[in-house]
Amino acid sequence: MSDAFDREALEELHDHLAATAERPVERTASRWLGEAEAVAADARHIDDPAVARERVAEVAELLANVEGTGDAAADEHVRAAERLASELVE
């Protein structure tokens, strides 16, 4: 994420995580995804690129705990969120 970080990508990251809340997700995965969604929501409103980058890195760490959701559509959203988080913290 450069100093002029990509707010559109931050929104997309949050949207993918929010979409998992609409799916029948396994309980443990749901906990990690809910926390990741909350952190991503917070990151969307941070103006300092370094702080936003830290929050997105936290999202990536939370997503690393999700081994599977039990739902194929939710799994796709998780993979997309993982890719975005990785791109944003580079």
JSON list of N, CA, C and O in Angstrom, two decimals, residues 1-11 13-14 36-59 88:
[
{"chain": "A", "resi": 1, "resn": "MET", "atom": "N", "xyz": [0.86, -1.16, 0.00]},
{"chain": "A", "resi": 1, "resn": "MET", "atom": "CA", "xyz": [0.00, 0.00, 0.00]},
{"chain": "A", "resi": 1, "resn": "MET", "atom": "C", "xyz": [0.91, 1.22, 0.00]},
{"chain": "A", "resi": 1, "resn": "MET", "atom": "O", "xyz": [1.73, 1.37, 0.86]},
{"chain": "A", "resi": 2, "resn": "SER", "atom": "N", "xyz": [0.77, 2.06, -0.95]},
{"chain": "A", "resi": 2, "resn": "SER", "atom": "CA", "xyz": [1.58, 3.27, -1.00]},
{"chain": "A", "resi": 2, "resn": "SER", "atom": "C", "xyz": [1.02, 4.28, -0.02]},
{"chain": "A", "resi": 2, "resn": "SER", "atom": "O", "xyz": [0.01, 4.05, 0.62]},
{"chain": "A", "resi": 3, "resn": "ASP", "atom": "N", "xyz": [1.69, 5.44, 0.08]},
{"chain": "A", "resi": 3, "resn": "ASP", "atom": "CA", "xyz": [1.19, 6.48, 0.98]},
{"chain": "A", "resi": 3, "resn": "ASP", "atom": "C", "xyz": [-0.21, 6.94, 0.58]},
{"chain": "A", "resi": 3, "resn": "ASP", "atom": "O", "xyz": [-0.99, 7.35, 1.42]},
{"chain": "A", "resi": 4, "resn": "ALA", "atom": "N", "xyz": [-0.49, 6.91, -0.70]},
{"chain": "A", "resi": 4, "resn": "ALA", "atom": "CA", "xyz": [-1.83, 7.22, -1.17]},
{"chain": "A", "resi": 4, "resn": "ALA", "atom": "C", "xyz": [-2.56, 5.88, -1.32]},
{"chain": "A", "resi": 4, "resn": "ALA", "atom": "O", "xyz": [-2.81, 5.43, -2.42]},
{"chain": "A", "resi": 5, "resn": "PHE", "atom": "N", "xyz": [-2.84, 5.23, -0.19]},
{"chain": "A", "resi": 5, "resn": "PHE", "atom": "CA", "xyz": [-3.38, 3.88, -0.24]},
{"chain": "A", "resi": 5, "resn": "PHE", "atom": "C", "xyz": [-4.74, 3.84, -0.92]},
{"chain": "A", "resi": 5, "resn": "PHE", "atom": "O", "xyz": [-5.43, 4.83, -1.03]},
{"chain": "A", "resi": 6, "resn": "ASP", "atom": "N", "xyz": [-5.06, 2.67, -1.35]},
{"chain": "A", "resi": 6, "resn": "ASP", "atom": "CA", "xyz": [-6.22, 2.42, -2.20]},
{"chain": "A", "resi": 6, "resn": "ASP", "atom": "C", "xyz": [-7.49, 2.25, -1.36]},
{"chain": "A", "resi": 6, "resn": "ASP", "atom": "O", "xyz": [-7.78, 1.17, -0.86]},
{"chain": "A", "resi": 7, "resn": "ARG", "atom": "N", "xyz": [-8.24, 3.32, -1.23]},
{"chain": "A", "resi": 7, "resn": "ARG", "atom": "CA", "xyz": [-9.49, 3.26, -0.45]},
{"chain": "A", "resi": 7, "resn": "ARG", "atom": "C", "xyz": [-10.50, 2.31, -1.10]},
{"chain": "A", "resi": 7, "resn": "ARG", "atom": "O", "xyz": [-11.26, 1.66, -0.39]},
{"chain": "A", "resi": 8, "resn": "GLU", "atom": "N", "xyz": [-10.48, 2.25, -2.41]},
{"chain": "A", "resi": 8, "resn": "GLU", "atom": "CA", "xyz": [-11.39, 1.34, -3.10]},
{"chain": "A", "resi": 8, "resn": "GLU", "atom": "C", "xyz": [-11.10, -0.11, -2.71]},
{"chain": "A", "resi": 8, "resn": "GLU", "atom": "O", "xyz": [-12.01, -0.89, -2.47]},
{"chain": "A", "resi": 9, "resn": "ALA", "atom": "N", "xyz": [-9.83, -0.46, -2.64]},
{"chain": "A", "resi": 9, "resn": "ALA", "atom": "CA", "xyz": [-9.44, -1.81, -2.24]},
{"chain": "A", "resi": 9, "resn": "ALA", "atom": "C", "xyz": [-9.82, -2.07, -0.78]},
{"chain": "A", "resi": 9, "resn": "ALA", "atom": "O", "xyz": [-10.23, -3.18, -0.43]},
{"chain": "A", "resi": 10, "resn": "LEU", "atom": "N", "xyz": [-9.69, -1.06, 0.07]},
{"chain": "A", "resi": 10, "resn": "LEU", "atom": "CA", "xyz": [-10.12, -1.20, 1.47]},
{"chain": "A", "resi": 10, "resn": "LEU", "atom": "C", "xyz": [-11.62, -1.49, 1.55]},
{"chain": "A", "resi": 10, "resn": "LEU", "atom": "O", "xyz": [-12.06, -2.33, 2.33]},
{"chain": "A", "resi": 11, "resn": "GLU", "atom": "N", "xyz": [-12.38, -0.79, 0.74]},
{"chain": "A", "resi": 11, "resn": "GLU", "atom": "CA", "xyz": [-13.83, -1.02, 0.70]},
{"chain": "A", "resi": 11, "resn": "GLU", "atom": "C", "xyz": [-14.14, -2.43, 0.21]},
{"chain": "A", "resi": 11, "resn": "GLU", "atom": "O", "xyz": [-14.99, -3.13, 0.77]},
{"chain": "A", "resi": 13, "resn": "LEU", "atom": "N", "xyz": [-12.17, -5.04, 0.37]},
{"chain": "A", "resi": 13, "resn": "LEU", "atom": "CA", "xyz": [-11.77, -5.97, 1.43]},
{"chain": "A", "resi": 13, "resn": "LEU", "atom": "C", "xyz": [-12.90, -6.11, 2.44]},
{"chain": "A", "resi": 13, "resn": "LEU", "atom": "O", "xyz": [-13.32, -7.22, 2.79]},
{"chain": "A", "resi": 14, "resn": "HIS", "atom": "N", "xyz": [-13.42, -4.99, 2.90]},
{"chain": "A", "resi": 14, "resn": "HIS", "atom": "CA", "xyz": [-14.52, -5.03, 3.87]},
{"chain": "A", "resi": 14, "resn": "HIS", "atom": "C", "xyz": [-15.75, -5.71, 3.29]},
{"chain": "A", "resi": 14, "resn": "HIS", "atom": "O", "xyz": [-16.41, -6.51, 3.95]},
{"chain": "A", "resi": 36, "resn": "ALA", "atom": "N", "xyz": [-12.28, -9.89, 11.82]},
{"chain": "A", "resi": 36, "resn": "ALA", "atom": "CA", "xyz": [-11.59, -9.34, 10.65]},
{"chain": "A", "resi": 36, "resn": "ALA", "atom": "C", "xyz": [-12.44, -8.27, 9.97]},
{"chain": "A", "resi": 36, "resn": "ALA", "atom": "O", "xyz": [-11.93, -7.23, 9.55]},
{"chain": "A", "resi": 37, "resn": "GLU", "atom": "N", "xyz": [-13.74, -8.52, 9.89]},
{"chain": "A", "resi": 37, "resn": "GLU", "atom": "CA", "xyz": [-14.64, -7.54, 9.28]},
{"chain": "A", "resi": 37, "resn": "GLU", "atom": "C", "xyz": [-14.64, -6.24, 10.08]},
{"chain": "A", "resi": 37, "resn": "GLU", "atom": "O", "xyz": [-14.60, -5.14, 9.52]},
{"chain": "A", "resi": 38, "resn": "ALA", "atom": "N", "xyz": [-14.67, -6.34, 11.40]},
{"chain": "A", "resi": 38, "resn": "ALA", "atom": "CA", "xyz": [-14.67, -5.14, 12.25]},
{"chain": "A", "resi": 38, "resn": "ALA", "atom": "C", "xyz": [-13.38, -4.34, 12.07]},
{"chain": "A", "resi": 38, "resn": "ALA", "atom": "O", "xyz": [-13.42, -3.10, 11.98]},
{"chain": "A", "resi": 39, "resn": "VAL", "atom": "N", "xyz": [-12.25, -5.02, 11.99]},
{"chain": "A", "resi": 39, "resn": "VAL", "atom": "CA", "xyz": [-10.97, -4.34, 11.81]},
{"chain": "A", "resi": 39, "resn": "VAL", "atom": "C", "xyz": [-10.93, -3.70, 10.42]},
{"chain": "A", "resi": 39, "resn": "VAL", "atom": "O", "xyz": [-10.46, -2.56, 10.27]},
{"chain": "A", "resi": 40, "resn": "ALA", "atom": "N", "xyz": [-11.42, -4.40, 9.42]},
{"chain": "A", "resi": 40, "resn": "ALA", "atom": "CA", "xyz": [-11.45, -3.85, 8.05]},
{"chain": "A", "resi": 40, "resn": "ALA", "atom": "C", "xyz": [-12.36, -2.63, 7.99]},
{"chain": "A", "resi": 40, "resn": "ALA", "atom": "O", "xyz": [-12.04, -1.65, 7.30]},
{"chain": "A", "resi": 41, "resn": "ALA", "atom": "N", "xyz": [-13.47, -2.68, 8.70]},
{"chain": "A", "resi": 41, "resn": "ALA", "atom": "CA", "xyz": [-14.38, -1.53, 8.73]},
{"chain": "A", "resi": 41, "resn": "ALA", "atom": "C", "xyz": [-13.67, -0.32, 9.32]},
{"chain": "A", "resi": 41, "resn": "ALA", "atom": "O", "xyz": [-13.79, 0.80, 8.81]},
{"chain": "A", "resi": 42, "resn": "ASP", "atom": "N", "xyz": [-12.92, -0.55, 10.38]},
{"chain": "A", "resi": 42, "resn": "ASP", "atom": "CA", "xyz": [-12.15, 0.51, 11.02]},
{"chain": "A", "resi": 42, "resn": "ASP", "atom": "C", "xyz": [-11.09, 1.07, 10.06]},
{"chain": "A", "resi": 42, "resn": "ASP", "atom": "O", "xyz": [-10.93, 2.28, 9.94]},
{"chain": "A", "resi": 43, "resn": "ALA", "atom": "N", "xyz": [-10.40, 0.19, 9.36]},
{"chain": "A", "resi": 43, "resn": "ALA", "atom": "CA", "xyz": [-9.31, 0.61, 8.46]},
{"chain": "A", "resi": 43, "resn": "ALA", "atom": "C", "xyz": [-9.80, 1.53, 7.35]},
{"chain": "A", "resi": 43, "resn": "ALA", "atom": "O", "xyz": [-9.06, 2.41, 6.90]},
{"chain": "A", "resi": 44, "resn": "ARG", "atom": "N", "xyz": [-11.05, 1.36, 6.94]},
{"chain": "A", "resi": 44, "resn": "ARG", "atom": "CA", "xyz": [-11.60, 2.20, 5.87]},
{"chain": "A", "resi": 44, "resn": "ARG", "atom": "C", "xyz": [-11.63, 3.67, 6.24]},
{"chain": "A", "resi": 44, "resn": "ARG", "atom": "O", "xyz": [-11.68, 4.53, 5.37]},
{"chain": "A", "resi": 45, "resn": "HIS", "atom": "N", "xyz": [-11.63, 3.98, 7.54]},
{"chain": "A", "resi": 45, "resn": "HIS", "atom": "CA", "xyz": [-11.80, 5.35, 8.00]},
{"chain": "A", "resi": 45, "resn": "HIS", "atom": "C", "xyz": [-10.53, 5.97, 8.57]},
{"chain": "A", "resi": 45, "resn": "HIS", "atom": "O", "xyz": [-10.59, 7.03, 9.18]},
{"chain": "A", "resi": 46, "resn": "ILE", "atom": "N", "xyz": [-9.42, 5.31, 8.38]},
{"chain": "A", "resi": 46, "resn": "ILE", "atom": "CA", "xyz": [-8.15, 5.80, 8.90]},
{"chain": "A", "resi": 46, "resn": "ILE", "atom": "C", "xyz": [-7.42, 6.56, 7.79]},
{"chain": "A", "resi": 46, "resn": "ILE", "atom": "O", "xyz": [-7.22, 6.03, 6.71]},
{"chain": "A", "resi": 47, "resn": "ASP", "atom": "N", "xyz": [-7.03, 7.79, 8.10]},
{"chain": "A", "resi": 47, "resn": "ASP", "atom": "CA", "xyz": [-6.35, 8.62, 7.11]},
{"chain": "A", "resi": 47, "resn": "ASP", "atom": "C", "xyz": [-4.85, 8.39, 7.04]},
{"chain": "A", "resi": 47, "resn": "ASP", "atom": "O", "xyz": [-4.23, 8.64, 6.01]},
{"chain": "A", "resi": 48, "resn": "ASP", "atom": "N", "xyz": [-4.26, 7.93, 8.11]},
{"chain": "A", "resi": 48, "resn": "ASP", "atom": "CA", "xyz": [-2.82, 7.71, 8.16]},
{"chain": "A", "resi": 48, "resn": "ASP", "atom": "C", "xyz": [-2.50, 6.37, 7.48]},
{"chain": "A", "resi": 48, "resn": "ASP", "atom": "O", "xyz": [-2.89, 5.31, 7.97]},
{"chain": "A", "resi": 49, "resn": "PRO", "atom": "N", "xyz": [-1.78, 6.39, 6.35]},
{"chain": "A", "resi": 49, "resn": "PRO", "atom": "CA", "xyz": [-1.50, 5.16, 5.61]},
{"chain": "A", "resi": 49, "resn": "PRO", "atom": "C", "xyz": [-0.78, 4.11, 6.44]},
{"chain": "A", "resi": 49, "resn": "PRO", "atom": "O", "xyz": [-1.07, 2.92, 6.31]},
{"chain": "A", "resi": 50, "resn": "ALA", "atom": "N", "xyz": [0.14, 4.51, 7.31]},
{"chain": "A", "resi": 50, "resn": "ALA", "atom": "CA", "xyz": [0.87, 3.54, 8.13]},
{"chain": "A", "resi": 50, "resn": "ALA", "atom": "C", "xyz": [-0.07, 2.82, 9.09]},
{"chain": "A", "resi": 50, "resn": "ALA", "atom": "O", "xyz": [0.04, 1.60, 9.28]},
{"chain": "A", "resi": 51, "resn": "VAL", "atom": "N", "xyz": [-0.98, 3.56, 9.68]},
{"chain": "A", "resi": 51, "resn": "VAL", "atom": "CA", "xyz": [-1.93, 2.96, 10.62]},
{"chain": "A", "resi": 51, "resn": "VAL", "atom": "C", "xyz": [-2.91, 2.07, 9.87]},
{"chain": "A", "resi": 51, "resn": "VAL", "atom": "O", "xyz": [-3.23, 0.95, 10.32]},
{"chain": "A", "resi": 52, "resn": "ALA", "atom": "N", "xyz": [-3.38, 2.53, 8.72]},
{"chain": "A", "resi": 52, "resn": "ALA", "atom": "CA", "xyz": [-4.30, 1.71, 7.92]},
{"chain": "A", "resi": 52, "resn": "ALA", "atom": "C", "xyz": [-3.61, 0.42, 7.50]},
{"chain": "A", "resi": 52, "resn": "ALA", "atom": "O", "xyz": [-4.21, -0.67, 7.55]},
{"chain": "A", "resi": 53, "resn": "ARG", "atom": "N", "xyz": [-2.35, 0.50, 7.14]},
{"chain": "A", "resi": 53, "resn": "ARG", "atom": "CA", "xyz": [-1.57, -0.68, 6.75]},
{"chain": "A", "resi": 53, "resn": "ARG", "atom": "C", "xyz": [-1.49, -1.66, 7.93]},
{"chain": "A", "resi": 53, "resn": "ARG", "atom": "O", "xyz": [-1.64, -2.87, 7.74]},
{"chain": "A", "resi": 54, "resn": "GLU", "atom": "N", "xyz": [-1.26, -1.15, 9.13]},
{"chain": "A", "resi": 54, "resn": "GLU", "atom": "CA", "xyz": [-1.21, -2.00, 10.32]},
{"chain": "A", "resi": 54, "resn": "GLU", "atom": "C", "xyz": [-2.55, -2.72, 10.54]},
{"chain": "A", "resi": 54, "resn": "GLU", "atom": "O", "xyz": [-2.57, -3.90, 10.90]},
{"chain": "A", "resi": 55, "resn": "ARG", "atom": "N", "xyz": [-3.63, -2.01, 10.34]},
{"chain": "A", "resi": 55, "resn": "ARG", "atom": "CA", "xyz": [-4.96, -2.60, 10.54]},
{"chain": "A", "resi": 55, "resn": "ARG", "atom": "C", "xyz": [-5.21, -3.70, 9.50]},
{"chain": "A", "resi": 55, "resn": "ARG", "atom": "O", "xyz": [-5.75, -4.75, 9.82]},
{"chain": "A", "resi": 56, "resn": "VAL", "atom": "N", "xyz": [-4.80, -3.45, 8.26]},
{"chain": "A", "resi": 56, "resn": "VAL", "atom": "CA", "xyz": [-4.98, -4.45, 7.21]},
{"chain": "A", "resi": 56, "resn": "VAL", "atom": "C", "xyz": [-4.10, -5.67, 7.50]},
{"chain": "A", "resi": 56, "resn": "VAL", "atom": "O", "xyz": [-4.52, -6.81, 7.28]},
{"chain": "A", "resi": 57, "resn": "ALA", "atom": "N", "xyz": [-2.91, -5.45, 8.02]},
{"chain": "A", "resi": 57, "resn": "ALA", "atom": "CA", "xyz": [-2.04, -6.57, 8.41]},
{"chain": "A", "resi": 57, "resn": "ALA", "atom": "C", "xyz": [-2.72, -7.39, 9.51]},
{"chain": "A", "resi": 57, "resn": "ALA", "atom": "O", "xyz": [-2.62, -8.63, 9.52]},
{"chain": "A", "resi": 58, "resn": "GLU", "atom": "N", "xyz": [-3.42, -6.72, 10.41]},
{"chain": "A", "resi": 58, "resn": "GLU", "atom": "CA", "xyz": [-4.17, -7.43, 11.45]},
{"chain": "A", "resi": 58, "resn": "GLU", "atom": "C", "xyz": [-5.28, -8.27, 10.84]},
{"chain": "A", "resi": 58, "resn": "GLU", "atom": "O", "xyz": [-5.52, -9.41, 11.26]},
{"chain": "A", "resi": 59, "resn": "VAL", "atom": "N", "xyz": [-5.95, -7.73, 9.81]},
{"chain": "A", "resi": 59, "resn": "VAL", "atom": "CA", "xyz": [-6.98, -8.50, 9.10]},
{"chain": "A", "resi": 59, "resn": "VAL", "atom": "C", "xyz": [-6.36, -9.77, 8.52]},
{"chain": "A", "resi": 59, "resn": "VAL", "atom": "O", "xyz": [-6.92, -10.86, 8.65]},
{"chain": "A", "resi": 88, "resn": "LEU", "atom": "N", "xyz": [-2.54, -5.00, -0.15]},
{"chain": "A", "resi": 88, "resn": "LEU", "atom": "CA", "xyz": [-2.58, -3.72, 0.54]},
{"chain": "A", "resi": 88, "resn": "LEU", "atom": "C", "xyz": [-1.43, -3.51, 1.50]},
{"chain": "A", "resi": 88, "resn": "LEU", "atom": "O", "xyz": [-1.03, -2.37, 1.76]}
]
